[in-house]
PDB file of C-alpha atoms in Angstrom:
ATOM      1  CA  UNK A  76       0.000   0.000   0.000  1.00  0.00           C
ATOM      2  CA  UNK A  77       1.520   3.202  -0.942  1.00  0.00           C
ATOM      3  CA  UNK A  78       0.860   5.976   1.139  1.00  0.00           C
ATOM      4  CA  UNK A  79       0.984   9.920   0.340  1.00  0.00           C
ATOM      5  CA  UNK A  80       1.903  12.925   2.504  1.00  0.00           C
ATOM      6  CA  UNK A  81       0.650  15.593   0.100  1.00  0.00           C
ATOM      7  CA  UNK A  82      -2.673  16.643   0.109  1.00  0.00           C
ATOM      8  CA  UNK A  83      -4.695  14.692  -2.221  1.00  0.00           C
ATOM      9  CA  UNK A  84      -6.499  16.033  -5.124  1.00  0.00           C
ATOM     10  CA  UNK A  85     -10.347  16.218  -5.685  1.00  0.00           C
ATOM     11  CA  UNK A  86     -12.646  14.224  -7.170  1.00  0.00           C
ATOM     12  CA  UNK A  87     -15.157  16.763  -8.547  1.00  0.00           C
ATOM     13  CA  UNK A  88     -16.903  15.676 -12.026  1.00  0.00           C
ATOM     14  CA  UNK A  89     -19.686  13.376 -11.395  1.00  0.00           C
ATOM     15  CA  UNK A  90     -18.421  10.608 -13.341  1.00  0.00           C
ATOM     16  CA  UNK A  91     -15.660  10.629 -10.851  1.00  0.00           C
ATOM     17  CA  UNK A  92     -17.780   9.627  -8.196  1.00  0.00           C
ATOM     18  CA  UNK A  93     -20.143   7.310  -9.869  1.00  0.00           C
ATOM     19  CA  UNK A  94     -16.990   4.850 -10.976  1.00  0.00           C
ATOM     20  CA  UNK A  95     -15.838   4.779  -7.023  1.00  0.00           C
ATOM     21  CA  UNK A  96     -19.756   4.190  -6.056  1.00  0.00           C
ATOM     22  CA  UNK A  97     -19.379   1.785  -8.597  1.00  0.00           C
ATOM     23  CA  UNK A  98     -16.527  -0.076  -8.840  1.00  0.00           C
ATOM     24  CA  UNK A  99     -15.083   0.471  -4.985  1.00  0.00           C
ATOM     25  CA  UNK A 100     -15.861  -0.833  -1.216  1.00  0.00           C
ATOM     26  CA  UNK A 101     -18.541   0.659   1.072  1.00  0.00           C
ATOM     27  CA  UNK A 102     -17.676   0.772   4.694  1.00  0.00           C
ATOM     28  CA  UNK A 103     -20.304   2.727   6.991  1.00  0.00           C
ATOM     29  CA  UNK A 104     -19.691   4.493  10.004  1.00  0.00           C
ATOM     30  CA  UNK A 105     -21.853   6.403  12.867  1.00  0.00           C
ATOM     31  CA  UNK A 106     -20.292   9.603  11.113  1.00  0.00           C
ATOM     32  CA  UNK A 107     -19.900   9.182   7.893  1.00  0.00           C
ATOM     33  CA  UNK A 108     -19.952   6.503   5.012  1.00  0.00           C
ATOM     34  CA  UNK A 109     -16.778   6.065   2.903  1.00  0.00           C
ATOM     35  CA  UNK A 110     -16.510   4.811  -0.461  1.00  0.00           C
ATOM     36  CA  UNK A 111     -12.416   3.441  -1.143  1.00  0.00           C
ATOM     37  CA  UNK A 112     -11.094   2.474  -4.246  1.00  0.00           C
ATOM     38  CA  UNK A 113      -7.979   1.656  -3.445  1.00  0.00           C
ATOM     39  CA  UNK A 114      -4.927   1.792  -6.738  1.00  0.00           C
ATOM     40  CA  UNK A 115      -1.759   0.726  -5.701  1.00  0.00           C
ATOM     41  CA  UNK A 116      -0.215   1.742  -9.254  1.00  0.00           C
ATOM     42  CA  UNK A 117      -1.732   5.430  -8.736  1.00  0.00           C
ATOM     43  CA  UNK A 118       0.491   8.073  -7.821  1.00  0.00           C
ATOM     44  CA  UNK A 119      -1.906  10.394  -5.787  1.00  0.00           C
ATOM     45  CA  UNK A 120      -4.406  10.326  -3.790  1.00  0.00           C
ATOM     46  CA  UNK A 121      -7.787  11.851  -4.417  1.00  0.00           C
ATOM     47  CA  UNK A 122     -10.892  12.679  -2.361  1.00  0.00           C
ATOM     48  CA  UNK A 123     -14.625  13.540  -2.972  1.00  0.00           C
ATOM     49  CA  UNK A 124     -16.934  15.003  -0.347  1.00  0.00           C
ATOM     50  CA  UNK A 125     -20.638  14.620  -0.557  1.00  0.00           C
ATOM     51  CA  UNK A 126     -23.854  15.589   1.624  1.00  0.00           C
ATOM     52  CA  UNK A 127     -27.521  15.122   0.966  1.00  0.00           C
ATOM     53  CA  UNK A 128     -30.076  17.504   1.276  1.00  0.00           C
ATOM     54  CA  UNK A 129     -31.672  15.073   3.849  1.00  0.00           C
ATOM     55  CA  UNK A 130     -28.948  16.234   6.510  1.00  0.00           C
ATOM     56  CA  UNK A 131     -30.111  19.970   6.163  1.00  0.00           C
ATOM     57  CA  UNK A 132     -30.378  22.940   4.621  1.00  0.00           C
ATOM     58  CA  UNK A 133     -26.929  24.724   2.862  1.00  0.00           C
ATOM     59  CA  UNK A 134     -25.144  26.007   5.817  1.00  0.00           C
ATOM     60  CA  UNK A 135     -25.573  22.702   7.967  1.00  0.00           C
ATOM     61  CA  UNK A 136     -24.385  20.911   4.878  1.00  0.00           C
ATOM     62  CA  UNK A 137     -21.305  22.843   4.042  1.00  0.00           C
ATOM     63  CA  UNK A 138     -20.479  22.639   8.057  1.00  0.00           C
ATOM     64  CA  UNK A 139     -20.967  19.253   7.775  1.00  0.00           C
ATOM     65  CA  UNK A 140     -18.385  19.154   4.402  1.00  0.00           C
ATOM     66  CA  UNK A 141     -15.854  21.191   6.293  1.00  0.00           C
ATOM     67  CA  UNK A 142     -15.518  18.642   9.474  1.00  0.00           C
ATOM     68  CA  UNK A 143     -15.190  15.999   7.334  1.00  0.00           C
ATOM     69  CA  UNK A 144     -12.462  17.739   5.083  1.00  0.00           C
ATOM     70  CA  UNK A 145     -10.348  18.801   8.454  1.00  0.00           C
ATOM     71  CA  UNK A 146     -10.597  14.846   9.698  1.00  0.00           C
ATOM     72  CA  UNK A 147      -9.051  13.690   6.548  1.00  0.00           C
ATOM     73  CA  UNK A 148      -6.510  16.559   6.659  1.00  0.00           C
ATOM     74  CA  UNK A 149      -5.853  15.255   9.839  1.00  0.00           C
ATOM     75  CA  UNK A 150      -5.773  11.829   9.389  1.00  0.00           C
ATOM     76  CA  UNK A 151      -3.938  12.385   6.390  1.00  0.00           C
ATOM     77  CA  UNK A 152      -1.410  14.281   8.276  1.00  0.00           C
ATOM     78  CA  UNK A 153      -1.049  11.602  11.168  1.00  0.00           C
ATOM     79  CA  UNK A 154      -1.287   8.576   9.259  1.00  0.00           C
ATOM     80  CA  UNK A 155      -0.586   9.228   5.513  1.00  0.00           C
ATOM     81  CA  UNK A 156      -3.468   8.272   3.011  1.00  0.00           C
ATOM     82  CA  UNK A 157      -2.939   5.009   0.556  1.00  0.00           C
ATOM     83  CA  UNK A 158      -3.289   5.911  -3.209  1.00  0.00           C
ATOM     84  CA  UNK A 159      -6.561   5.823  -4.747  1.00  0.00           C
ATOM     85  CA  UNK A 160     -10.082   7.461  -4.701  1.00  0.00           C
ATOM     86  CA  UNK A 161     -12.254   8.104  -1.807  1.00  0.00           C
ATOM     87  CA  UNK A 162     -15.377   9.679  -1.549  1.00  0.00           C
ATOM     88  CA  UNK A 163     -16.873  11.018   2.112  1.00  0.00           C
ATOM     89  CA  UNK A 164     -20.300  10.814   2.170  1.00  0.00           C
ATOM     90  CA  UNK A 165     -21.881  13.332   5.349  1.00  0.00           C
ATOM     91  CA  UNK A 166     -24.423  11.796   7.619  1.00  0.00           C
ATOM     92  CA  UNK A 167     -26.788  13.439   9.902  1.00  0.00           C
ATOM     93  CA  UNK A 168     -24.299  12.380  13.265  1.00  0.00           C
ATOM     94  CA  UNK A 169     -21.320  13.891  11.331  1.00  0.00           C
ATOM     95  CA  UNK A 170     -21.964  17.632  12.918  1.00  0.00           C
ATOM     96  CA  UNK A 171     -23.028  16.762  15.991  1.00  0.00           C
ATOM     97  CA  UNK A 172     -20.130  13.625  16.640  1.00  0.00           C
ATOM     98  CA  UNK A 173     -17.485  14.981  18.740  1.00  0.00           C
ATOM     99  CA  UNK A 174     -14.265  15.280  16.367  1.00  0.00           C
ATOM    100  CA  UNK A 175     -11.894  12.887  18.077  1.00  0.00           C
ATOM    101  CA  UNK A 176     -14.844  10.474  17.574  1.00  0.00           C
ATOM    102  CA  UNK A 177     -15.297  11.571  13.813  1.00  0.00           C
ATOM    103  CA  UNK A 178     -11.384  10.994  13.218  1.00  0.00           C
ATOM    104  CA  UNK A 179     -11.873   7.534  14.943  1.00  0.00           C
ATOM    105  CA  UNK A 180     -14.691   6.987  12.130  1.00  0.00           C
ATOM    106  CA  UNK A 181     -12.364   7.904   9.511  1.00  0.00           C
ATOM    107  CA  UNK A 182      -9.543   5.923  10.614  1.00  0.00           C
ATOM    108  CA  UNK A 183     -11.390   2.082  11.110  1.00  0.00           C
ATOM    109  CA  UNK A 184     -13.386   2.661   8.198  1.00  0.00           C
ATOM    110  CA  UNK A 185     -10.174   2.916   5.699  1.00  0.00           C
ATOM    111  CA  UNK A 186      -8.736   0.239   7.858  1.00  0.00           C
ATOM    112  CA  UNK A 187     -11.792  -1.794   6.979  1.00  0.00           C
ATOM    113  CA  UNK A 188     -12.295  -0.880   3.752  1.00  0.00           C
ATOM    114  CA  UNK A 189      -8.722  -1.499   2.390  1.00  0.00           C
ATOM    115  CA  UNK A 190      -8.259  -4.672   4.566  1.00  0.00           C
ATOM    116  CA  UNK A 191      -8.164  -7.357   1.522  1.00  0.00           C
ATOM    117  CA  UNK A 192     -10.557  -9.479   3.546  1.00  0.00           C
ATOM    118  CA  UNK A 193     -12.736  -7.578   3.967  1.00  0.00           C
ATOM    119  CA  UNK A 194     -16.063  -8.691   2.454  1.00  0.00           C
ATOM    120  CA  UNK A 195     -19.532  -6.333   2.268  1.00  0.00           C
ATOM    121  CA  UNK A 196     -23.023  -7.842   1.269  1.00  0.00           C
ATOM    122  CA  UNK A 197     -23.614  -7.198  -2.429  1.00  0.00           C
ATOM    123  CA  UNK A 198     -26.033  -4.409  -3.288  1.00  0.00           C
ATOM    124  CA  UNK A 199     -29.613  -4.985  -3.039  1.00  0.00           C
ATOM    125  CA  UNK A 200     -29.556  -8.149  -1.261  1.00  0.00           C
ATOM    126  CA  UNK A 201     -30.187  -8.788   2.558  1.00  0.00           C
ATOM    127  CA  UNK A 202     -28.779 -11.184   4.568  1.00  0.00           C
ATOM    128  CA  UNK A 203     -31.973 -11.262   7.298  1.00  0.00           C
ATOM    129  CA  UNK A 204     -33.677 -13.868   7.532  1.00  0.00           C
ATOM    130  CA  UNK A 205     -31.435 -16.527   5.618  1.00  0.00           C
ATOM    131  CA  UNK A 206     -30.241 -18.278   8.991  1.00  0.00           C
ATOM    132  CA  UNK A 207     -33.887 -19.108   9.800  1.00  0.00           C
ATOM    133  CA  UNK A 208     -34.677 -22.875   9.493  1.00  0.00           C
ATOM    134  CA  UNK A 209     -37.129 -23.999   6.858  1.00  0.00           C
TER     135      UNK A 209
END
């Protein structure tokens, strides 16, 4: 896994954000979802930010963009980012989370999601109910 100490570039286009939504891992968190797709041959490291208009209006929304940009810096910073493309996806907890906590969140869920065992359900299937006996 190469890591970067720059800061990474943005992902801003649409397209950008559809192929990570598309092609990478999911991993959610009580602050904030992340979407990794992790490229060990890339050079740099780039990063998307993203909040619904179901968290709020535009000035909880951009409050909620700027906490989760200063936790990557900051995680960035501390721990270096692997190459590849992440999006941060803003959750209703993500203002109100106390910061430490929100870095925490950052932190296990690119642990998880870059962890090459790491396995997530497919989309649109559930796994309740299939342990049940018939």
């Amino acid at each position: 896994m190469h890591t970067t100490g720059h800061t990474p570039h943005r992902l801003k286009k649409r397209p950008q954000f559809l192929r990570v939504a598309g092609k990478g891992r999911k991993v959610a968190t009580p602050g904030m979802v992340v979407q990794i797709l992790p490229d060990d041959t890339a050079t740099e490291t780039r990063v998307g930010f993203t909040v619904t208009k179901k968290v709020g209006n535009s000035v909880i929304r951009n409050r909620t963009r700027r906490r989760l940009r200063e936790a990557l810096r900051l995680v960035a910073r501390e721990d270096g980012l692997p190459s590849g493309d992440f999006v941060l996806i803003g959750r209703d907890k993500t203002r109100e989370r106390d910061f430490s906590l929100l870095k925490d969140d950052l932190r296990q869920a690119l642990r998880k999601g870059l962890d090459v065992n790491f396995r997530e359900s497919p989309r649109g299937t559930s796994t309740k109910g299939r342990d049940r006996a018939k």
